[in-house]
């Protein structure tokens, strides 16, 4: 990740985690890495293991955060989630992949947050 995106990414992950907690999600882990990729947030909600991709944008001159989640990225998320599940077999059996899309203004204030659930289903 380029250095200039690091603060934006961390801010987005924090905003997404807080948003999900307010909705009743339990955040289990942040920034799980393996050879197939990274998952920003791993959460549990109603006995479902949720793998969350967070996309944060300062405005939309290069498209919306939702548009940045490509089919290739979704495949990478699925493989990474399956690997995590293999390492942690006692976690809930049901899994899903969600996306939290965040838009910020130039001062870093939240303009919009959109939670897309079960993007592979």
Short mmCIF file of C-alpha atoms in Angstrom, two decimals, residues 30-69:
data_model
loop_
_atom_site.label_atom_id
_atom_site.label_comp_id
_atom_site.label_asym_id
_atom_site.label_seq_id
_atom_site.Cartn_x
_atom_site.Cartn_y
_atom_site.Cartn_z
CA UNK A 30 -8.06 -6.64 12.05
CA UNK A 31 -5.69 -7.03 9.10
CA UNK A 32 -5.34 -10.78 8.64
CA UNK A 33 -2.58 -11.49 6.08
CA UNK A 34 -1.64 -14.64 4.23
CA UNK A 35 -0.13 -15.53 0.86
CA UNK A 36 -3.50 -15.06 -0.91
CA UNK A 37 -4.21 -11.61 0.41
CA UNK A 38 -5.45 -9.56 3.31
CA UNK A 39 -8.78 -9.21 5.05
CA UNK A 40 -9.32 -5.85 6.72
CA UNK A 41 -11.79 -6.95 9.41
CA UNK A 42 -13.02 -10.31 10.63
CA UNK A 43 -16.22 -10.14 12.65
CA UNK A 44 -19.00 -12.28 14.02
CA UNK A 45 -22.69 -11.45 13.75
CA UNK A 46 -25.59 -13.78 14.62
CA UNK A 47 -23.20 -16.77 14.62
CA UNK A 48 -21.94 -15.95 11.11
CA UNK A 49 -18.24 -15.37 10.48
CA UNK A 50 -17.99 -12.16 8.44
CA UNK A 51 -14.93 -11.19 6.40
CA UNK A 52 -15.00 -7.46 5.66
CA UNK A 53 -13.22 -5.58 2.89
CA UNK A 54 -13.05 -1.85 3.66
CA UNK A 55 -12.67 0.57 0.75
CA UNK A 56 -12.10 4.24 1.57
CA UNK A 57 -12.00 7.13 -0.90
CA UNK A 58 -11.47 10.88 -0.59
CA UNK A 59 -14.29 11.89 -2.94
CA UNK A 60 -14.93 9.97 -6.15
CA UNK A 61 -12.73 11.31 -8.99
CA UNK A 62 -11.50 7.75 -9.59
CA UNK A 63 -14.83 6.04 -8.99
CA UNK A 64 -16.74 5.00 -5.91
CA UNK A 65 -15.27 2.76 -3.24
CA UNK A 66 -17.73 0.04 -4.28
CA UNK A 67 -16.32 0.09 -7.83
CA UNK A 68 -12.85 -0.66 -6.43
CA UNK A 69 -13.94 -4.14 -5.32
#
